[in-house]
Amino acid sequence: MSLDTNTVRRIARLARLHIPESELDPLASDLSNIIGWVEQLSEVKTDGIEPMTTVVETAPHHREDIVNDGGNSSKVLSNAPDSIDGFYTVIKVIE
Amino acid sequence: MMTSGIDLKYLTISQANQALNAGDYTSHDLTQIHLDAMAAERNLNSFITETPHRALAMAEASDKRRSKGESIGPLDGIPLAIKDLFCTEEILSTAASRALDGFIPSYESTVTNNLWNAGAVLLGKTNMDEFAMGSANVTSYYGNCINPWKASSGNLVGRDLVPGGSSGGSAAAVAARLALGATGTDTGGSIRQPSSFCGVVGLKPTYGRCSRWGIIAFASSLDQAGPITRSVRDAALMLAEMAGFDSKDSTSANLPVPNYVESLDGNIKGLRIGIPSEYKLGSMPDEIEDIWEQGRNWLLDAGAEVVDISLPHTKYALPSYYIIAPAEASSNLARYDGIRYGLRVEGEDLIDTYEKTRAAGFGDEVKRRIMIGTYVLSAGYYDAYYLQAQKVRTQITNDFNSVWKQCDAILTPTTPSAAFAIGDKMEDPIAMYLNDIFTVPASMAGLPAISIPAALNKEGLPLGLHVIGPAFTEQMVLRIAEVIEAAAEFTASPNINNIAAG
């Protein structure tokens, strides 16, 4: 299957990646090659085969429902672009 | 290099530990000589960040413990390099991406924390492919790392070679004697392939053996941390400290950590070693076929049995990997939106800010994989690609499960070639992906696997052998690896200044 530039533009929008118009064609060709190559999977018979969910079965574990960490607001804020009174402040992300 | 009786050319972690215990030199001496070697070999670009002050402070603390008779184990005072995918508290942690420009974690990954609790010394953070996506260390925002090995004949003479990837800086640093050992992470071969290219030992443990907490995520169902060292014994020593249950990683295995070193008894009599027919590629170079045959004979000589086996879905491992890993990556990397930390590029509106930030933050290969991942997860394509790939993954795992009735472990080459030149295989992503053809199946099944340097090819470049075992059989895998190591007598080292001077 080959991906056209419209599909690449749509996927780029879904992935929140700005791709300049001039790069859409070469990217479409790269992605088409990769998708064309992975399509060989369609020849594998998978009737009645469950999709993998857990590769190495390990028993799920529970921990005590206790507070075991916290009080680190200055550490938590150390990578924040900005903060006010111990709160994270970011650009407006809700319209 | 010879200083204070330390000869980096031959030194291993276990030998350094003995020398430290005997008082032949201090951890401070050992650390300083490695920092000097790192400074002398900066042209390799194997480190993104060097941490000399932290290293010397940790070394002095170790020396103090030892002088009081309070040494805390075989890694106490041992200088190590850490892949820049591990978050290290108060030290820049980048995943070799511009997206994490200036990111200084306020926490320490569980694996590195375990190493510091064992007394190890942090030399610095190593170069890698961006977000661990690559097989040549050429996708790093910080520039490619160079393999310390050079071809002695043939058409690669005079060219800089790739160290492999994604843990290229870690493998190069260990090969160049800039660190006694290093951490790597392996998603589809990122520990084993660079270890093979650089002539060192690289172990990918069973999925869940080491905690993933604090390791910057690429493909969470595949990512696993492991050691890169100059001997199998050293890999056992490092794994013993890195491994263990961690309540902060829900996929971490709640199993005791065995004594890996104790299991290195050299006895593989009666073990059945499987040789999978599907790994015999038509295009396989003679040198790879020869070393594989040699490995088979070494194991026979040591008393193992060799059996022909079949893993019928092998050829589908790589294409299914290149659906599943990008799918998980597209989800994991959604967090790099420029809002809360890392790089931000202001746009005209919020969406534009997201898109420009991510376009500037990610390199071409990362973008390609995010695009593939987004595509195979998108409405209308999910069943045909992602779900089918997960079913194929089940069949790859079933192949291994049924073959364990016939054999105890599997022997293959690690890679289909020796190291190639920087710039080669850049035009065709699939040619680059094929580097991992022998390492990806074990990753897909979550199995432990190790690469051991086995020989030099006729151009003077290292080739590795690869041993795969059932889940949680690291003890046996290491034991077989040590038998190969002993038979191979691989003592060659790259011809670079800090080694040649010794």
Coordinates of C-alpha atoms in Angstrom, one line a residue:
Chain A
M1 CA 0.0 0.0 0.0
S2 CA 1.4 3.4 -0.8
L3 CA 0.6 6.5 1.2
D4 CA -0.2 9.6 -0.7
T5 CA 0.7 13.1 0.5
N6 CA -2.8 13.8 1.8
T7 CA -2.6 10.7 4.0
V8 CA 0.8 11.8 5.2
R9 CA -0.5 15.3 6.0
R10 CA -3.4 13.8 7.9
I11 CA -1.1 11.5 9.9
A12 CA 1.3 14.3 10.7
R13 CA -1.6 16.3 12.0
L14 CA -2.7 13.4 14.2
A15 CA 0.8 13.0 15.5
R16 CA 1.1 16.8 16.0
L17 CA 4.2 17.0 13.8
H18 CA 4.7 20.0 11.5
I19 CA 5.9 18.7 8.2
P20 CA 6.7 21.4 5.6
E21 CA 4.9 20.9 2.2
S22 CA 8.2 20.2 0.5
E23 CA 9.0 17.3 2.8
L24 CA 5.6 15.5 2.3
D25 CA 6.5 13.7 -0.9
P26 CA 9.9 12.2 0.2
L27 CA 8.3 11.3 3.6
A28 CA 5.3 9.6 1.8
S29 CA 7.8 7.6 -0.2
D30 CA 9.8 6.5 2.9
L31 CA 6.7 5.6 4.8
S32 CA 5.2 3.7 1.8
N33 CA 8.4 1.6 1.6
I34 CA 8.2 0.7 5.2
I35 CA 4.5 0.0 5.2
G36 CA 4.9 -2.0 2.0
W37 CA 7.6 -4.1 3.7
V38 CA 5.6 -4.8 6.9
E39 CA 2.6 -5.8 4.8
Q40 CA 4.2 -9.3 4.4
L41 CA 2.6 -9.9 7.8
S42 CA -0.8 -10.4 6.1
E43 CA 0.4 -13.7 4.7
V44 CA 0.7 -15.1 8.3
K45 CA -2.2 -17.3 9.3
T46 CA -3.5 -16.0 12.6
D47 CA -6.9 -17.6 12.9
G48 CA -7.6 -18.4 16.5
I49 CA -4.4 -16.7 17.7
E50 CA -4.8 -14.2 20.5
P51 CA -2.9 -10.9 20.2
M52 CA 0.0 -10.6 22.6
T53 CA -0.8 -8.6 25.7
T54 CA 1.8 -9.6 28.2
V55 CA 5.1 -11.0 26.9
V56 CA 6.4 -12.5 30.2
E57 CA 3.7 -13.5 32.6
T58 CA 4.3 -12.1 36.0
A59 CA 1.9 -12.2 38.9
P60 CA 0.4 -8.7 39.4
H61 CA 1.5 -7.2 42.7
H62 CA -0.2 -4.8 45.1
R63 CA 1.4 -2.4 47.4
E64 CA 0.1 -1.1 50.7
D65 CA -2.2 1.9 50.2
I66 CA 0.0 4.3 52.0
V67 CA 1.6 7.6 51.3
N68 CA 5.3 6.8 50.7
D69 CA 6.5 9.8 48.8
G70 CA 5.7 13.5 48.6
G71 CA 6.6 16.9 49.9
N72 CA 8.9 17.5 46.9
S73 CA 7.1 20.4 45.3
S74 CA 10.3 22.4 44.6
K75 CA 11.8 19.3 43.0
V76 CA 8.7 18.7 40.9
L77 CA 8.8 22.3 39.8
S78 CA 12.5 22.3 38.9
N79 CA 11.8 21.6 35.2
A80 CA 8.7 23.8 35.0
P81 CA 8.8 26.6 32.5
D82 CA 7.3 28.8 35.1
S83 CA 5.7 28.6 38.5
I84 CA 3.6 30.7 40.9
D85 CA 3.3 30.0 44.6
G86 CA 4.2 26.3 44.3
F87 CA 2.0 25.7 41.3
Y88 CA 3.0 24.7 37.8
T89 CA 2.2 27.5 35.3
V90 CA 2.0 26.7 31.6
I91 CA 0.6 28.3 28.5
K92 CA -3.1 28.1 28.0
V93 CA -3.9 24.6 26.8
I94 CA -7.7 24.7 27.1
E95 CA -9.6 26.8 24.6
Chain B
M1 CA 47.9 3.6 29.6
M2 CA 49.8 2.8 32.7
T3 CA 49.4 5.0 35.8
S4 CA 49.7 3.9 39.4
G5 CA 49.9 0.3 38.2
I6 CA 46.6 0.4 36.4
D7 CA 46.6 -1.1 32.9
L8 CA 43.3 -0.3 31.3
K9 CA 44.0 -2.6 28.4
Y10 CA 43.3 -5.7 30.3
L11 CA 41.4 -4.6 33.3
T12 CA 38.0 -6.0 34.1
I13 CA 35.5 -5.1 36.9
S14 CA 36.3 -8.2 38.8
Q15 CA 40.1 -7.6 38.6
A16 CA 39.7 -4.0 39.6
N17 CA 37.6 -5.0 42.6
Q18 CA 40.4 -7.4 43.7
A19 CA 43.0 -4.7 43.2
L20 CA 40.9 -2.2 45.2
N21 CA 40.4 -4.7 48.0
A22 CA 44.1 -5.5 48.0
G23 CA 44.9 -1.8 48.3
D24 CA 46.9 -1.8 45.0
Y25 CA 45.2 1.5 44.1
T26 CA 42.2 3.5 45.2
S27 CA 38.9 4.1 43.5
H28 CA 40.0 7.7 43.2
D29 CA 43.1 6.6 41.1
L30 CA 40.9 4.2 39.0
T31 CA 38.3 6.9 38.4
Q32 CA 40.8 9.6 37.6
I33 CA 42.5 7.4 35.0
H34 CA 39.2 6.8 33.3
L35 CA 38.3 10.5 33.4
D36 CA 41.7 11.2 31.7
A37 CA 41.0 8.5 29.1
M38 CA 37.6 10.0 28.4
A39 CA 39.2 13.4 27.9
A40 CA 41.8 11.9 25.6
E41 CA 39.2 10.2 23.4
R42 CA 36.6 12.9 23.1
N43 CA 36.9 12.5 19.3
L44 CA 34.9 9.3 19.7
N45 CA 31.9 11.4 21.0
S46 CA 30.9 8.5 23.2
F47 CA 29.7 10.8 26.0
I48 CA 27.0 13.4 25.9
T49 CA 27.8 14.6 29.5
E50 CA 30.9 13.9 31.5
T51 CA 30.5 14.1 35.3
P52 CA 34.0 14.3 36.7
H53 CA 33.1 16.1 40.0
R54 CA 30.4 13.6 40.8
A55 CA 32.7 10.8 39.8
L56 CA 35.5 11.8 42.1
A57 CA 33.2 12.5 45.0
M58 CA 31.6 9.0 44.6
A59 CA 35.1 7.5 44.3
E60 CA 36.3 9.2 47.5
A61 CA 33.2 8.0 49.4
S62 CA 34.0 4.5 48.2
D63 CA 37.6 4.8 49.3
K64 CA 36.5 5.9 52.7
R65 CA 34.1 2.9 53.0
R66 CA 36.9 0.5 51.9
S67 CA 39.5 2.0 54.3
K68 CA 37.1 1.4 57.2
G69 CA 36.5 -2.2 56.0
E70 CA 33.0 -1.4 55.0
S71 CA 33.1 -2.1 51.3
I72 CA 29.6 -2.9 50.0
G73 CA 30.4 -5.4 47.2
P74 CA 32.1 -6.0 44.0
L75 CA 31.0 -2.8 42.3
D76 CA 32.1 -0.5 45.2
G77 CA 34.4 2.1 43.6
I78 CA 34.0 0.8 40.1
P79 CA 33.6 3.6 37.5
L80 CA 30.7 3.1 35.0
A81 CA 29.2 4.9 32.1
I82 CA 25.4 5.3 32.0
K83 CA 23.4 5.5 28.8
D84 CA 21.7 8.9 28.5
L85 CA 18.3 7.2 28.5
F86 CA 18.5 6.6 32.3
C87 CA 17.3 9.6 34.3
T88 CA 19.9 10.7 36.7
E89 CA 19.1 13.1 39.5
E90 CA 20.5 16.6 39.0
I91 CA 22.4 15.5 35.8
L92 CA 21.2 16.4 32.3
S93 CA 19.3 13.4 30.8
T94 CA 18.6 13.9 27.1
A95 CA 17.8 10.6 25.3
A96 CA 20.1 12.2 22.7
S97 CA 17.1 14.3 21.7
R98 CA 16.7 18.1 21.3
A99 CA 13.2 17.5 22.7
L100 CA 14.7 17.1 26.2
D101 CA 17.0 20.1 25.8
G102 CA 18.0 21.2 29.3
F103 CA 16.0 18.4 31.1
I104 CA 17.6 17.8 34.5
P105 CA 15.6 15.1 36.3
S106 CA 14.7 15.5 40.0
Y107 CA 14.8 11.7 40.5
E108 CA 17.0 8.8 39.8
S109 CA 16.1 5.7 37.7
T110 CA 15.8 2.5 39.8
V111 CA 18.5 0.7 37.9
T112 CA 21.1 3.5 38.3
N113 CA 20.0 4.0 41.9
N114 CA 20.7 0.3 42.5
L115 CA 24.2 0.7 41.0
W116 CA 25.0 3.7 43.3
N117 CA 23.7 1.8 46.3
A118 CA 26.2 -0.9 45.3
G119 CA 28.9 1.7 45.4
A120 CA 29.5 2.3 41.7
V121 CA 30.9 5.6 40.4
L122 CA 29.2 7.6 37.6
L123 CA 31.7 8.8 34.9
G124 CA 29.1 10.3 32.6
K125 CA 26.1 9.8 30.3
T126 CA 26.7 8.1 27.0
N127 CA 25.7 9.0 23.5
M128 CA 23.0 6.9 21.8
D129 CA 20.5 7.0 19.0
E130 CA 17.7 9.5 19.6
F131 CA 15.2 8.0 22.0
A132 CA 17.0 4.7 21.4
M133 CA 15.7 4.5 17.8
G134 CA 18.6 3.4 15.6
S135 CA 21.2 0.8 14.9
A136 CA 24.2 3.0 14.2
N137 CA 24.2 5.9 16.7
V138 CA 23.8 8.2 13.8
T139 CA 20.4 9.7 14.9
S140 CA 21.8 11.4 18.0
Y141 CA 21.1 15.2 18.3
Y142 CA 24.6 15.3 19.8
G143 CA 26.3 13.9 16.7
N144 CA 27.3 10.4 15.8
C145 CA 29.5 8.3 18.1
I146 CA 32.6 6.7 16.5
N147 CA 33.5 3.0 16.9
P148 CA 37.0 2.8 18.4
W149 CA 37.7 -0.1 16.0
K150 CA 39.2 0.6 12.6
A151 CA 39.4 -1.7 9.6
S152 CA 42.9 -3.0 9.0
S153 CA 42.2 -4.0 5.4
G154 CA 39.5 -3.9 2.7
N155 CA 37.4 -1.0 1.5
L156 CA 36.6 0.4 5.0
V157 CA 40.3 1.3 5.7
G158 CA 40.6 4.9 6.8
R159 CA 36.8 5.4 7.4
D160 CA 35.1 6.0 10.7
L161 CA 32.8 3.1 11.6
V162 CA 29.5 3.2 13.5
P163 CA 29.5 1.7 17.0
G164 CA 26.1 0.2 16.4
G165 CA 23.0 1.4 18.3
S166 CA 21.2 2.4 20.0
S167 CA 23.6 2.0 23.0
G168 CA 26.5 3.0 20.8
G169 CA 28.2 5.4 23.2
S170 CA 28.1 2.8 26.0
A171 CA 29.6 0.0 23.8
A172 CA 32.2 2.4 22.4
A173 CA 33.2 3.7 25.8
V174 CA 33.6 0.1 27.2
A175 CA 35.6 -1.0 24.1
A176 CA 37.8 2.1 24.3
R177 CA 38.5 1.5 28.0
L178 CA 36.8 4.8 28.9
A179 CA 34.7 2.9 31.5
L180 CA 34.9 -0.5 33.1
G181 CA 31.3 -1.2 32.3
A182 CA 28.2 0.6 31.1
T183 CA 24.5 0.4 31.2
G184 CA 22.5 0.0 28.0
T185 CA 18.9 -0.6 27.1
D186 CA 17.7 -3.0 24.5
T187 CA 14.3 -2.8 22.7
G188 CA 15.1 -4.8 19.5
G189 CA 18.9 -5.3 19.9
S190 CA 20.2 -2.0 21.2
I191 CA 22.6 -3.7 23.7
R192 CA 23.6 -6.7 21.7
Q193 CA 24.2 -5.2 18.3
P194 CA 26.5 -2.4 19.4
S195 CA 28.3 -4.8 21.7
S196 CA 28.9 -7.1 18.7
F197 CA 30.2 -4.1 16.6
C198 CA 32.5 -2.9 19.4
G199 CA 33.9 -6.3 20.5
V200 CA 32.4 -6.3 24.0
V201 CA 29.9 -8.3 26.0
G202 CA 26.2 -7.1 26.1
L203 CA 23.4 -8.8 27.9
K204 CA 19.7 -8.1 27.5
P205 CA 17.9 -9.7 30.5
T206 CA 14.4 -11.2 30.5
Y207 CA 11.7 -8.5 30.1
G208 CA 10.9 -7.5 33.7
R209 CA 14.2 -8.6 35.2
C210 CA 15.4 -4.9 35.6
S211 CA 13.0 -2.1 36.5
R212 CA 12.1 0.3 33.7
W213 CA 11.3 3.1 36.2
G214 CA 13.1 6.3 35.3
I215 CA 14.3 5.0 31.9
I216 CA 12.9 7.2 29.2
A217 CA 10.4 5.0 27.4
F218 CA 10.6 4.0 23.8
A219 CA 8.5 0.8 23.4
S220 CA 7.3 -0.2 26.9
S221 CA 6.5 -3.8 26.1
L222 CA 10.0 -4.4 24.8
D223 CA 12.4 -2.0 26.6
Q224 CA 14.8 -3.7 29.0
A225 CA 18.0 -2.5 30.7
G226 CA 21.2 -4.5 30.8
P227 CA 25.0 -4.4 31.2
I228 CA 27.8 -3.8 28.6
T229 CA 31.1 -5.1 29.8
R230 CA 34.5 -6.5 28.8
S231 CA 33.8 -10.0 30.3
V232 CA 30.9 -12.3 30.9
R233 CA 31.8 -12.3 34.6
D234 CA 31.5 -8.5 34.7
A235 CA 28.1 -8.7 33.0
A236 CA 27.0 -11.1 35.8
L237 CA 28.4 -8.8 38.5
M238 CA 26.5 -5.8 37.0
L239 CA 23.3 -7.6 36.4
A240 CA 23.2 -8.8 40.0
E241 CA 23.1 -5.2 41.1
M242 CA 20.9 -3.8 38.3
A243 CA 18.1 -6.4 38.6
G244 CA 15.3 -6.8 41.1
F245 CA 11.7 -6.2 41.8
D246 CA 10.5 -2.6 41.9
S247 CA 7.0 -1.7 43.0
K248 CA 7.3 1.4 40.8
D249 CA 7.3 -0.7 37.6
S250 CA 4.2 -2.8 37.3
T251 CA 5.9 -5.1 34.8
S252 CA 8.9 -5.7 37.0
A253 CA 9.3 -9.4 38.0
N254 CA 8.7 -10.2 41.6
L255 CA 11.4 -12.9 41.7
P256 CA 14.6 -13.2 43.8
V257 CA 17.8 -12.2 42.1
P258 CA 20.0 -15.2 41.8
N259 CA 23.8 -15.2 42.3
Y260 CA 24.8 -14.9 38.7
V261 CA 28.6 -15.1 39.3
E262 CA 28.3 -18.3 41.3
S263 CA 26.6 -20.0 38.4
L264 CA 29.6 -19.4 36.1
D265 CA 31.1 -22.9 36.7
G266 CA 32.0 -23.6 33.1
N267 CA 30.0 -26.7 33.1
I268 CA 27.7 -27.0 30.1
K269 CA 27.9 -30.8 29.7
G270 CA 24.7 -32.2 28.4
L271 CA 23.1 -28.9 27.6
R272 CA 21.2 -28.9 24.3
I273 CA 22.0 -26.0 22.1
G274 CA 19.6 -25.3 19.3
I275 CA 20.7 -24.0 15.9
P276 CA 17.6 -22.4 14.2
S277 CA 17.5 -23.1 10.4
E278 CA 15.6 -19.9 9.7
Y279 CA 18.6 -17.8 10.8
K280 CA 20.6 -19.1 7.9
L281 CA 20.0 -16.3 5.5
G282 CA 20.7 -16.7 1.8
S283 CA 22.6 -13.4 1.8
M284 CA 24.6 -14.2 4.9
P285 CA 28.4 -13.4 4.5
D286 CA 30.7 -16.3 4.8
E287 CA 32.5 -14.8 7.8
I288 CA 29.2 -14.8 9.7
E289 CA 28.4 -18.4 8.8
D290 CA 32.0 -19.4 9.7
I291 CA 31.9 -17.8 13.2
W292 CA 28.5 -19.4 13.8
E293 CA 29.9 -22.8 12.9
Q294 CA 32.9 -22.1 15.1
G295 CA 30.7 -21.3 18.0
R296 CA 28.8 -24.5 17.5
N297 CA 32.0 -26.5 17.6
W298 CA 33.2 -24.7 20.8
L299 CA 30.1 -25.7 22.5
L300 CA 30.3 -29.3 21.3
D301 CA 33.9 -29.4 22.5
A302 CA 32.7 -28.3 25.9
G303 CA 30.3 -31.2 26.1
A304 CA 27.1 -29.7 24.9
E305 CA 24.8 -31.3 22.4
V306 CA 23.8 -29.4 19.3
V307 CA 20.4 -29.9 17.8
D308 CA 18.8 -28.4 14.7
I309 CA 15.6 -26.5 15.5
S310 CA 13.0 -24.5 13.6
L311 CA 11.5 -21.2 14.6
P312 CA 9.1 -20.9 11.7
H313 CA 7.9 -17.2 12.2
T314 CA 11.5 -15.8 12.4
K315 CA 11.2 -13.9 9.2
Y316 CA 8.1 -12.0 10.5
A317 CA 9.8 -10.9 13.7
L318 CA 11.4 -7.7 12.2
P319 CA 8.3 -6.5 10.3
S320 CA 6.0 -7.1 13.3
Y321 CA 8.6 -5.3 15.5
Y322 CA 8.4 -2.3 13.1
I323 CA 4.7 -2.1 13.7
I324 CA 4.6 -2.7 17.5
A325 CA 7.7 -0.6 18.5
P326 CA 6.7 2.5 16.5
A327 CA 3.1 2.1 17.7
E328 CA 4.2 2.2 21.3
A329 CA 6.7 4.9 20.6
S330 CA 4.1 7.2 19.0
S331 CA 2.1 6.9 22.3
N332 CA 5.1 7.2 24.6
L333 CA 6.5 10.3 22.8
A334 CA 3.1 12.1 22.8
R335 CA 4.2 13.5 26.1
Y336 CA 6.9 15.7 24.5
D337 CA 4.5 18.6 23.7
G338 CA 6.7 21.5 25.0
I339 CA 4.2 22.5 27.6
R340 CA 5.7 21.2 30.9
Y341 CA 9.4 20.7 30.3
G342 CA 12.0 20.4 27.6
L343 CA 12.0 22.3 24.3
R344 CA 9.2 24.6 23.4
V345 CA 8.8 26.5 20.1
E346 CA 6.0 29.1 20.2
G347 CA 3.5 28.9 17.4
E348 CA 0.5 30.9 16.3
D349 CA -1.9 28.9 18.4
L350 CA -1.8 25.9 20.7
I351 CA -1.8 23.2 18.0
D352 CA 0.8 25.1 16.1
T353 CA 3.0 25.3 19.2
Y354 CA 2.7 21.5 19.6
E355 CA 3.5 20.8 16.0
K356 CA 6.4 23.2 15.8
T357 CA 7.8 22.1 19.1
R358 CA 7.7 18.4 18.1
A359 CA 9.0 19.1 14.6
A360 CA 12.0 20.9 16.0
G361 CA 12.5 18.5 18.9
F362 CA 12.6 15.2 17.0
G363 CA 15.0 14.1 14.4
D364 CA 14.1 12.4 11.1
E365 CA 14.1 8.8 12.3
V366 CA 12.0 9.6 15.4
K367 CA 9.5 11.4 13.2
R368 CA 9.4 8.5 10.8
R369 CA 8.6 6.1 13.6
I370 CA 6.0 8.4 15.2
M371 CA 4.3 8.6 11.8
I372 CA 4.4 4.8 11.2
G373 CA 3.1 4.3 14.7
T374 CA 0.3 6.8 14.4
Y375 CA -0.7 5.3 11.0
V376 CA -0.9 1.7 12.2
L377 CA -2.9 2.8 15.2
S378 CA -5.3 5.0 13.2
A379 CA -8.9 4.2 12.6
G380 CA -9.3 1.7 9.7
Y381 CA -5.8 0.4 9.9
Y382 CA -5.5 -0.8 13.5
D383 CA -6.8 -4.4 12.8
A384 CA -4.8 -4.9 9.6
Y385 CA -1.5 -3.7 11.0
Y386 CA -1.3 -3.4 14.8
L387 CA -3.6 -6.3 15.8
Q388 CA -2.1 -8.6 13.2
A389 CA 1.4 -7.7 14.4
Q390 CA 0.4 -8.6 18.0
K391 CA -1.0 -11.9 16.8
V392 CA 2.3 -12.6 15.0
R393 CA 4.1 -11.7 18.2
T394 CA 2.2 -14.4 20.0
Q395 CA 3.2 -16.9 17.3
I396 CA 6.9 -15.9 17.6
T397 CA 6.6 -16.4 21.3
N398 CA 4.9 -19.8 20.7
D399 CA 7.7 -20.8 18.4
F400 CA 10.2 -20.3 21.2
N401 CA 8.0 -22.0 23.8
S402 CA 7.7 -25.1 21.7
V403 CA 11.4 -25.3 20.9
W404 CA 12.4 -25.3 24.6
K405 CA 11.2 -28.9 24.6
Q406 CA 14.0 -29.7 22.2
C407 CA 16.8 -27.5 23.5
D408 CA 18.0 -25.5 26.5
A409 CA 19.4 -22.5 24.7
I410 CA 19.8 -21.2 21.2
L411 CA 23.0 -20.1 19.4
T412 CA 23.0 -17.6 16.5
P413 CA 25.2 -14.8 15.2
T414 CA 24.5 -11.4 16.8
T415 CA 24.5 -9.4 13.6
P416 CA 24.4 -10.1 9.9
S417 CA 27.7 -8.1 9.4
A418 CA 30.5 -6.4 11.2
A419 CA 30.4 -2.6 11.8
F420 CA 29.9 -0.5 8.7
A421 CA 31.0 3.0 7.8
I422 CA 29.3 6.1 9.1
G423 CA 26.9 7.3 6.4
D424 CA 26.3 3.9 4.9
K425 CA 22.7 2.5 5.0
M426 CA 21.4 6.0 5.6
E427 CA 19.3 6.2 2.4
D428 CA 17.2 3.1 3.1
P429 CA 15.6 2.8 6.5
I430 CA 14.8 -0.9 5.9
A431 CA 18.5 -1.7 5.2
M432 CA 19.3 -0.1 8.6
Y433 CA 16.5 -2.1 10.3
L434 CA 17.9 -5.4 9.0
N435 CA 20.9 -5.0 11.4
D436 CA 18.6 -6.3 14.1
I437 CA 17.3 -9.3 12.2
F438 CA 18.9 -11.8 14.7
T439 CA 18.3 -9.9 17.9
V440 CA 14.6 -8.8 17.4
P441 CA 13.0 -12.3 17.8
A442 CA 14.2 -12.7 21.4
S443 CA 13.1 -9.1 22.1
M444 CA 9.6 -9.9 20.8
A445 CA 9.4 -12.9 23.1
G446 CA 10.9 -11.1 26.1
L447 CA 13.8 -13.6 26.4
P448 CA 17.3 -13.1 27.8
A449 CA 20.0 -13.0 25.3
I450 CA 23.7 -12.1 25.3
S451 CA 26.3 -11.1 22.7
I452 CA 29.9 -12.3 23.2
P453 CA 32.9 -11.2 21.1
A454 CA 34.0 -14.3 19.2
A455 CA 36.5 -13.3 16.6
L456 CA 37.9 -10.6 14.3
N457 CA 36.9 -10.8 10.6
K458 CA 39.5 -10.5 7.9
E459 CA 39.2 -6.8 8.0
G460 CA 40.1 -6.8 11.7
L461 CA 36.6 -6.0 13.0
P462 CA 34.8 -7.8 15.8
L463 CA 32.1 -10.4 15.3
G464 CA 29.7 -11.5 18.0
L465 CA 27.9 -14.7 18.9
H466 CA 24.4 -14.6 20.4
V467 CA 23.0 -17.0 23.0
I468 CA 19.2 -16.9 23.7
G469 CA 17.6 -18.7 26.7
P470 CA 14.1 -19.2 28.1
A471 CA 12.7 -16.5 30.3
F472 CA 14.6 -15.9 33.6
T473 CA 17.5 -18.3 32.7
E474 CA 20.2 -15.6 32.8
Q475 CA 22.3 -17.9 34.9
M476 CA 22.5 -20.6 32.2
V477 CA 22.8 -18.0 29.4
L478 CA 25.8 -16.4 31.2
R479 CA 27.3 -19.8 31.8
I480 CA 27.1 -20.7 28.1
A481 CA 28.5 -17.3 27.2
E482 CA 31.5 -17.7 29.5
V483 CA 32.3 -21.1 27.8
I484 CA 32.2 -19.3 24.4
E485 CA 34.3 -16.5 25.9
A486 CA 36.9 -19.0 27.2
A487 CA 37.1 -20.8 23.8
A488 CA 37.2 -17.7 21.7
E489 CA 40.1 -16.2 23.6
F490 CA 39.1 -12.8 22.3
T491 CA 41.9 -10.5 23.6
A492 CA 42.1 -8.0 20.7
S493 CA 41.5 -4.4 21.5
P494 CA 41.0 -1.4 19.3
N495 CA 44.1 0.5 18.4
I496 CA 43.5 3.9 20.0
N497 CA 45.8 6.1 22.0
N498 CA 44.9 5.4 25.6
I499 CA 45.3 1.6 24.9
A500 CA 48.3 1.7 22.6
A501 CA 50.3 3.8 25.1
G502 CA 50.1 0.9 27.6

